PDB file of C-alpha atoms in Angstrom:
ATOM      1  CA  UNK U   1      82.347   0.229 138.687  1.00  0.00           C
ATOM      2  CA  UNK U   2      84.429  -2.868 138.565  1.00  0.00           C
ATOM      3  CA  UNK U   3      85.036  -4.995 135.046  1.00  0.00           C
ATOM      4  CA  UNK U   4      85.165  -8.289 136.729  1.00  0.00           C
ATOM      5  CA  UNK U   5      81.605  -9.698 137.005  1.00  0.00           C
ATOM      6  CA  UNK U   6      80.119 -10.426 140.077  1.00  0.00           C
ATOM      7  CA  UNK U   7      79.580 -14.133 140.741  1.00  0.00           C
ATOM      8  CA  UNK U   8      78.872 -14.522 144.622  1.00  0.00           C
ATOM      9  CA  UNK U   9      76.579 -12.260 146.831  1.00  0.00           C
ATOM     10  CA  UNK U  10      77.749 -12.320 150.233  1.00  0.00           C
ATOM     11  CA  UNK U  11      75.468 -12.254 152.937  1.00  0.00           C
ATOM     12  CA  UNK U  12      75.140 -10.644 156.917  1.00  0.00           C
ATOM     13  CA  UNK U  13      72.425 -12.948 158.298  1.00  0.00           C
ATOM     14  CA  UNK U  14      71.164 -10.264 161.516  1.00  0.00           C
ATOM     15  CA  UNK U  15      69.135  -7.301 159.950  1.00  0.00           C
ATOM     16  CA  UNK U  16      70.064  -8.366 156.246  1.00  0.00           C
ATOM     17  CA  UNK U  17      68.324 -11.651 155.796  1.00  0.00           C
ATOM     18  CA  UNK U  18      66.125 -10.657 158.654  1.00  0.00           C
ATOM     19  CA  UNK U  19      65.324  -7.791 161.316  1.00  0.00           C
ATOM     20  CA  UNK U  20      66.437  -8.522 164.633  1.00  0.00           C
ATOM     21  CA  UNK U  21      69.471 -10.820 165.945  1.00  0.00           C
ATOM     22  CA  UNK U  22      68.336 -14.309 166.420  1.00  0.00           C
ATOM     23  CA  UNK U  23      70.480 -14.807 169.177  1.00  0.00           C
ATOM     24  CA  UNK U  24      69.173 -12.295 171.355  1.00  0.00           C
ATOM     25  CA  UNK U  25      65.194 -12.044 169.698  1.00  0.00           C
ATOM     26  CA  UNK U  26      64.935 -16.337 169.041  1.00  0.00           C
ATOM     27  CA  UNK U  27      63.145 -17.608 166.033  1.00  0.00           C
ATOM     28  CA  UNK U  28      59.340 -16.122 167.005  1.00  0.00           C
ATOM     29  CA  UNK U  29      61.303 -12.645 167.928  1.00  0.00           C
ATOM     30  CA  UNK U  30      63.069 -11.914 164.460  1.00  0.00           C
ATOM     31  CA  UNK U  31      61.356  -9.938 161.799  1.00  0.00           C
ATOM     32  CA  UNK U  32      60.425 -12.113 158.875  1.00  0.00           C
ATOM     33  CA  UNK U  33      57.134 -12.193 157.380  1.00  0.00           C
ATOM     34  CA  UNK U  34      54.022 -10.933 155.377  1.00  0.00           C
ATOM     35  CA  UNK U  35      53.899  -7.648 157.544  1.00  0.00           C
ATOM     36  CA  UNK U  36      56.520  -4.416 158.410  1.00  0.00           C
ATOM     37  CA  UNK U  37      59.164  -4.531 158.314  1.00  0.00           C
ATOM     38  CA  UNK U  38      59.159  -8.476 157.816  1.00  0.00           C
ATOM     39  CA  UNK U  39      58.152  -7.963 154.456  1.00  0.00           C
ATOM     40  CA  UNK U  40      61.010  -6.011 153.177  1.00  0.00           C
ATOM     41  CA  UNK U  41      63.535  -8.683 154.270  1.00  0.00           C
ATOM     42  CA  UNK U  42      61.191 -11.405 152.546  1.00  0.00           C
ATOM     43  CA  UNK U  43      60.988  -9.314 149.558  1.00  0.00           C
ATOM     44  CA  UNK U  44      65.035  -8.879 149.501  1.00  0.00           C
ATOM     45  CA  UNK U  45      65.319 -12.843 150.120  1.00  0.00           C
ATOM     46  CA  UNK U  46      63.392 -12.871 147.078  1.00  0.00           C
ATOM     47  CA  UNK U  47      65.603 -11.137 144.746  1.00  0.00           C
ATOM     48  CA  UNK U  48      68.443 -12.976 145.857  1.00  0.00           C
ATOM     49  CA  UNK U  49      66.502 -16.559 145.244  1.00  0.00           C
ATOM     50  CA  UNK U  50      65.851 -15.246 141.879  1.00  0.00           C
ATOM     51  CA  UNK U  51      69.519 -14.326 141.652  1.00  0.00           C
ATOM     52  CA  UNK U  52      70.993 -17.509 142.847  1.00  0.00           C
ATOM     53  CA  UNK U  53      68.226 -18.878 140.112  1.00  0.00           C
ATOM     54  CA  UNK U  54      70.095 -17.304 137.042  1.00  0.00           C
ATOM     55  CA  UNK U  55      73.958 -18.472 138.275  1.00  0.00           C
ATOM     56  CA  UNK U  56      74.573 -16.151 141.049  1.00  0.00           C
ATOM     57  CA  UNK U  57      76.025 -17.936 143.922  1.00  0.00           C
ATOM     58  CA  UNK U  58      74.993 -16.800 147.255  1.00  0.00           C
ATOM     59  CA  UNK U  59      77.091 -17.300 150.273  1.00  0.00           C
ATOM     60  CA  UNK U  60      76.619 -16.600 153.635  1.00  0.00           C
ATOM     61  CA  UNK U  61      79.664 -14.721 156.012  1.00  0.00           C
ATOM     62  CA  UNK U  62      78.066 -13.991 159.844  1.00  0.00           C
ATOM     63  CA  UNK U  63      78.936 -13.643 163.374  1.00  0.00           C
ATOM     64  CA  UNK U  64      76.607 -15.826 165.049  1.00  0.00           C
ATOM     65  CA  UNK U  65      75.925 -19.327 166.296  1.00  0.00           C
ATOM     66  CA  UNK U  66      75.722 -21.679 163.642  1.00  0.00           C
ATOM     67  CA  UNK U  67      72.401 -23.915 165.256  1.00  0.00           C
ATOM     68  CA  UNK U  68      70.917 -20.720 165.471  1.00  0.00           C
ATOM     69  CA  UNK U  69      70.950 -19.507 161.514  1.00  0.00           C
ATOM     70  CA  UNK U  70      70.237 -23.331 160.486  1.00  0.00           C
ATOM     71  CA  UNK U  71      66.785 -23.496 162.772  1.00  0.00           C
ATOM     72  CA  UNK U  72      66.197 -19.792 160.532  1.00  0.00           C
ATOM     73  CA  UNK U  73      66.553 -21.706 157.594  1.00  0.00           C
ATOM     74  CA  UNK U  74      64.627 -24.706 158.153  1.00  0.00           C
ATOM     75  CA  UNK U  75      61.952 -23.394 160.468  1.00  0.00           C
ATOM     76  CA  UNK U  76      60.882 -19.845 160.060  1.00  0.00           C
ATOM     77  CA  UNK U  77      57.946 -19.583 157.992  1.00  0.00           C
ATOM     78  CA  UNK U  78      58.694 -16.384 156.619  1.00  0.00           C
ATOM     79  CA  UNK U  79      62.195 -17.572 155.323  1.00  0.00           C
ATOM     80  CA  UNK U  80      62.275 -17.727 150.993  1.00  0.00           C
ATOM     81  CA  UNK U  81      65.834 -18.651 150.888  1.00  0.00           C
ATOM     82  CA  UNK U  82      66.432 -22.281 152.143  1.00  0.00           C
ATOM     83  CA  UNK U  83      70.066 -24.037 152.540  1.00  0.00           C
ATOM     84  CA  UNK U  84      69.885 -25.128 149.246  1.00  0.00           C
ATOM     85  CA  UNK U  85      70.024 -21.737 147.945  1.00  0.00           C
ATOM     86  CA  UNK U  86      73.781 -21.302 149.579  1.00  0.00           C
ATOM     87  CA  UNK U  87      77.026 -22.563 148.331  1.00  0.00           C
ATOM     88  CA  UNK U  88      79.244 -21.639 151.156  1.00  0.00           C
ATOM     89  CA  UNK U  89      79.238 -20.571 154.024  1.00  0.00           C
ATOM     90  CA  UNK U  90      81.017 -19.049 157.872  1.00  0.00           C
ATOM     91  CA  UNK U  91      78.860 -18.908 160.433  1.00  0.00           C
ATOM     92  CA  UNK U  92      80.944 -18.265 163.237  1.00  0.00           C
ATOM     93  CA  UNK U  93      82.601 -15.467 165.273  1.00  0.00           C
ATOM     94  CA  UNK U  94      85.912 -15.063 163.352  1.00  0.00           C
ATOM     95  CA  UNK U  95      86.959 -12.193 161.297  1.00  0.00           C
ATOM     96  CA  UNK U  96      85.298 -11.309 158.222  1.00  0.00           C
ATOM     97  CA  UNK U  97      87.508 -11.049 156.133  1.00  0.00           C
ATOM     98  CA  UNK U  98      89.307 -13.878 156.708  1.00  0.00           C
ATOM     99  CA  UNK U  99      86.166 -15.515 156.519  1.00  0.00           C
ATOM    100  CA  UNK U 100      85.900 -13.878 152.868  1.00  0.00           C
ATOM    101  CA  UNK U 101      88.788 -14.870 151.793  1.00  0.00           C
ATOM    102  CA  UNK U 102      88.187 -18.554 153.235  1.00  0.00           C
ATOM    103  CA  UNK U 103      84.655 -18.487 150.878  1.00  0.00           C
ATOM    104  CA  UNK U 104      86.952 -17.108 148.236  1.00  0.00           C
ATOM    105  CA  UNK U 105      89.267 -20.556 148.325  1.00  0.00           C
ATOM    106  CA  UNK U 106      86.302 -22.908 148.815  1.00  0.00           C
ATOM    107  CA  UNK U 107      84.614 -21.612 145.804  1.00  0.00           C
ATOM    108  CA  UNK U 108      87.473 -21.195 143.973  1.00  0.00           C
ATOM    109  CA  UNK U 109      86.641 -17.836 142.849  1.00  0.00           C
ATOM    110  CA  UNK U 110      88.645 -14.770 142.424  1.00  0.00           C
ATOM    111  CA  UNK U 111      87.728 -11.759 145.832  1.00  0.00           C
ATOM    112  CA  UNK U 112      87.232  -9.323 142.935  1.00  0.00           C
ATOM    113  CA  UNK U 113      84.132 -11.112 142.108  1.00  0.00           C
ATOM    114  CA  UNK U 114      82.131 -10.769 145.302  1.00  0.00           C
ATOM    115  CA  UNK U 115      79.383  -8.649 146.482  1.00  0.00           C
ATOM    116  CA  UNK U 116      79.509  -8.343 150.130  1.00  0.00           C
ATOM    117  CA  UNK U 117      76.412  -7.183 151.781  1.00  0.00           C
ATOM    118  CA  UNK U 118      76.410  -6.334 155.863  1.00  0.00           C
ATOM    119  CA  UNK U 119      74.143  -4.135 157.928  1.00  0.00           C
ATOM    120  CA  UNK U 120      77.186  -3.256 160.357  1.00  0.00           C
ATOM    121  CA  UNK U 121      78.853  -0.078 159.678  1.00  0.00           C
ATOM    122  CA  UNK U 122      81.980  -1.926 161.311  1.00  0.00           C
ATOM    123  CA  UNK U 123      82.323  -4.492 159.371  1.00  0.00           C
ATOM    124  CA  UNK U 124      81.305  -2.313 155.918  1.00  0.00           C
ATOM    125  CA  UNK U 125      84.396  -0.327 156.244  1.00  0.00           C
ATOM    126  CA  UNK U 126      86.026  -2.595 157.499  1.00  0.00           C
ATOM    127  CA  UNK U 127      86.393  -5.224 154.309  1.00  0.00           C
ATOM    128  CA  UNK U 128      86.432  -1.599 151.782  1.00  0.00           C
ATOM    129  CA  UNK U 129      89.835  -1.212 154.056  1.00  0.00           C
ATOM    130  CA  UNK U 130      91.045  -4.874 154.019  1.00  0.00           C
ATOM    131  CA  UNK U 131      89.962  -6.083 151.251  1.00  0.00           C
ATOM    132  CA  UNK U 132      89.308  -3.555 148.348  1.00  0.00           C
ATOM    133  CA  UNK U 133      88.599  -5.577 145.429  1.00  0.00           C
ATOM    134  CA  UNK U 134      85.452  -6.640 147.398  1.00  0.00           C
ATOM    135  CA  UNK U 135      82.365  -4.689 146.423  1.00  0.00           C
ATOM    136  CA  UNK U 136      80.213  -4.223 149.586  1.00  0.00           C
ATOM    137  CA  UNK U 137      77.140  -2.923 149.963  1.00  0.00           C
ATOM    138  CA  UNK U 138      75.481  -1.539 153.453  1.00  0.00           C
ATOM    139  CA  UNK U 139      71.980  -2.456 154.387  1.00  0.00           C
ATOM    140  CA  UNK U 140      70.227   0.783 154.572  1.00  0.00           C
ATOM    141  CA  UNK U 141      68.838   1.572 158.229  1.00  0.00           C
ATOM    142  CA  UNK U 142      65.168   2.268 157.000  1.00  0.00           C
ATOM    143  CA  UNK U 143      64.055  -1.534 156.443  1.00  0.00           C
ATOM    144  CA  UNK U 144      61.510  -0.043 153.304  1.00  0.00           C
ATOM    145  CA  UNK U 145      64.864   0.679 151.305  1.00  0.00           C
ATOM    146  CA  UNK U 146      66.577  -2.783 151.376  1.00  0.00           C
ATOM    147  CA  UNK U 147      64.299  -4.180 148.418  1.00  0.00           C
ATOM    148  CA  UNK U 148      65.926  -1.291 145.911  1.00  0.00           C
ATOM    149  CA  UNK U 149      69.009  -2.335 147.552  1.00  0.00           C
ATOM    150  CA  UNK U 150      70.004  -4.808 144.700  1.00  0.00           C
ATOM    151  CA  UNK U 151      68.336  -2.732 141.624  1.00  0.00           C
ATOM    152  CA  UNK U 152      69.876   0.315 142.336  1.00  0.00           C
ATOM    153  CA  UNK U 153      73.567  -1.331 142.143  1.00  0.00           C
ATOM    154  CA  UNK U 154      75.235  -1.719 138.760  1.00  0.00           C
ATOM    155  CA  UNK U 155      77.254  -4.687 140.502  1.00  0.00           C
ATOM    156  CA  UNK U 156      74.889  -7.534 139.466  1.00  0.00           C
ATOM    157  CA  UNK U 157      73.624  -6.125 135.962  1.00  0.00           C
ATOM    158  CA  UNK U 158      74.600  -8.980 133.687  1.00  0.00           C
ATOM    159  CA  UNK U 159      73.709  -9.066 130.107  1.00  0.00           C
ATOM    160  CA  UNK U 160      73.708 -12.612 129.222  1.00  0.00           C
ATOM    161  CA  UNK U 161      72.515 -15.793 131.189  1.00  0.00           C
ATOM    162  CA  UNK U 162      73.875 -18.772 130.284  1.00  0.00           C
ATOM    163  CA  UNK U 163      72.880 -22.337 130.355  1.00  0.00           C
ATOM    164  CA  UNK U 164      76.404 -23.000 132.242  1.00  0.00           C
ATOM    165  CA  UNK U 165      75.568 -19.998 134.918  1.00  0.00           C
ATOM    166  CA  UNK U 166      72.372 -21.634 135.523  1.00  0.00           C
ATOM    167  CA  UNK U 167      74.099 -25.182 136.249  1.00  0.00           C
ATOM    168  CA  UNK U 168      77.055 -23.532 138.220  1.00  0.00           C
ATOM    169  CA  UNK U 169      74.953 -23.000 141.899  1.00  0.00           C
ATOM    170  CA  UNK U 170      73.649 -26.328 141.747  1.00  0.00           C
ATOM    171  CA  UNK U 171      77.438 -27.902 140.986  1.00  0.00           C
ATOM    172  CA  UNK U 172      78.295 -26.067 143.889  1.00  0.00           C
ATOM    173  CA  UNK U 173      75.702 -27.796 145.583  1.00  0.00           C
ATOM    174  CA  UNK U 174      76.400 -30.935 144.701  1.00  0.00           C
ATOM    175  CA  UNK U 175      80.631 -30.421 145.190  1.00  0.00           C
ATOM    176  CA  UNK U 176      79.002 -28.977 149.308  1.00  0.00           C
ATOM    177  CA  UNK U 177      77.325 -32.182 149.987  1.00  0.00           C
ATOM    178  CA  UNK U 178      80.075 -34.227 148.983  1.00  0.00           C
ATOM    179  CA  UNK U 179      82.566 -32.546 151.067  1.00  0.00           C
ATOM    180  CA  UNK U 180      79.889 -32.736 154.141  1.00  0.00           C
ATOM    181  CA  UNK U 181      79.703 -36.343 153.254  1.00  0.00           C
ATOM    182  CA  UNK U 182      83.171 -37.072 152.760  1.00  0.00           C
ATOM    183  CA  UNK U 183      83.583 -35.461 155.662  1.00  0.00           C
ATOM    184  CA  UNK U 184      81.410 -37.210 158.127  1.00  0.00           C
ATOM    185  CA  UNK U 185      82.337 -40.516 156.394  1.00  0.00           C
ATOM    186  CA  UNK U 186      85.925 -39.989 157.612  1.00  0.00           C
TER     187      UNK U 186
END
């Protein structure tokens, strides 16, 4: 519905990546796994991975405690995605779409070309009445939808995969781990 092509998927963390809140259920409380509803969030991670595989960048934009969504990623079992799999990220309590617009700057990549993707109904309309040229996309409530989430949405058709799309989530990467360095370097 948009003719600029999507290049970053934009991701809720509580009851998108995962069912529950991690803050409030812990890391053996959330639902993430080979059973339901677990599975339908493992199945969704999947699509994404595969996404982020062919050039996609994936980014992450939630209100919780940082420590929290990094034990997720390196210690749940059930998780498919891993840090490696995200180019940017705010993990914090501000305002979305600030935080958006933030991830915009860091990547260097035009609003227009995001996918945001939230389970809230808050924050949903909330960035279609901030920020407009965002696509967004709400996690449906029944946990058995969200894997036909991302095939039923013309927003991340793409016709041709190039050898540069492939390379541009791992330069990303690469640029993230710099700045982290360069950053605790001083």
């Amino acid at each position: 519905y948009k003719s600029t092509p999507v290049k970053c998927i934009v991701l809720d963390c509580d009851n998108t990546l995962w069912g529950g809140v991690i803050g409030e259920d812990g890391l053996n409380g959330i639902k993430l796994g080979e059973t339901y509803p677990g599975l339908c969030f493992q199945e969704f991670q999947r699509q994404l991975r595969d996404l982020n595989r062919v050039g996609f960048l994936l980014a992450l934009n939630s209100k919780n405690n940082e420590d929290d969504v990094r034990r997720v990623f390196e210690e749940h079992p059930g998780m498919v995605l891993k840090s490696e799999n995200i180019a940017a990220e705010r993990v914090n309590w501000q305002d979305k779409a600030a935080n958006l617009q933030e991830l915009a700057e860091e990547l260097n990549i035009g609003l227009d070309s995001f996918v945001f993707i939230d389970d809230s109904d808050f924050e949903v309309t909330y960035i279609r009445e901030q920020l407009p040229q965002v696509r967004v996309l709400q996690v449906p409530k029944q946990p058995w939808k969200l894997p036909g989430l991302l095939p039923a949405t013309r927003a991340i058709d793409k016709l041709a995969i190039t050898a540069e799309d492939r390379k541009k989530a791992k330069m990303y990467l690469e640029e993230r781990a710099r700045k982290s360095y360069k950053a605790e370097a001083g």
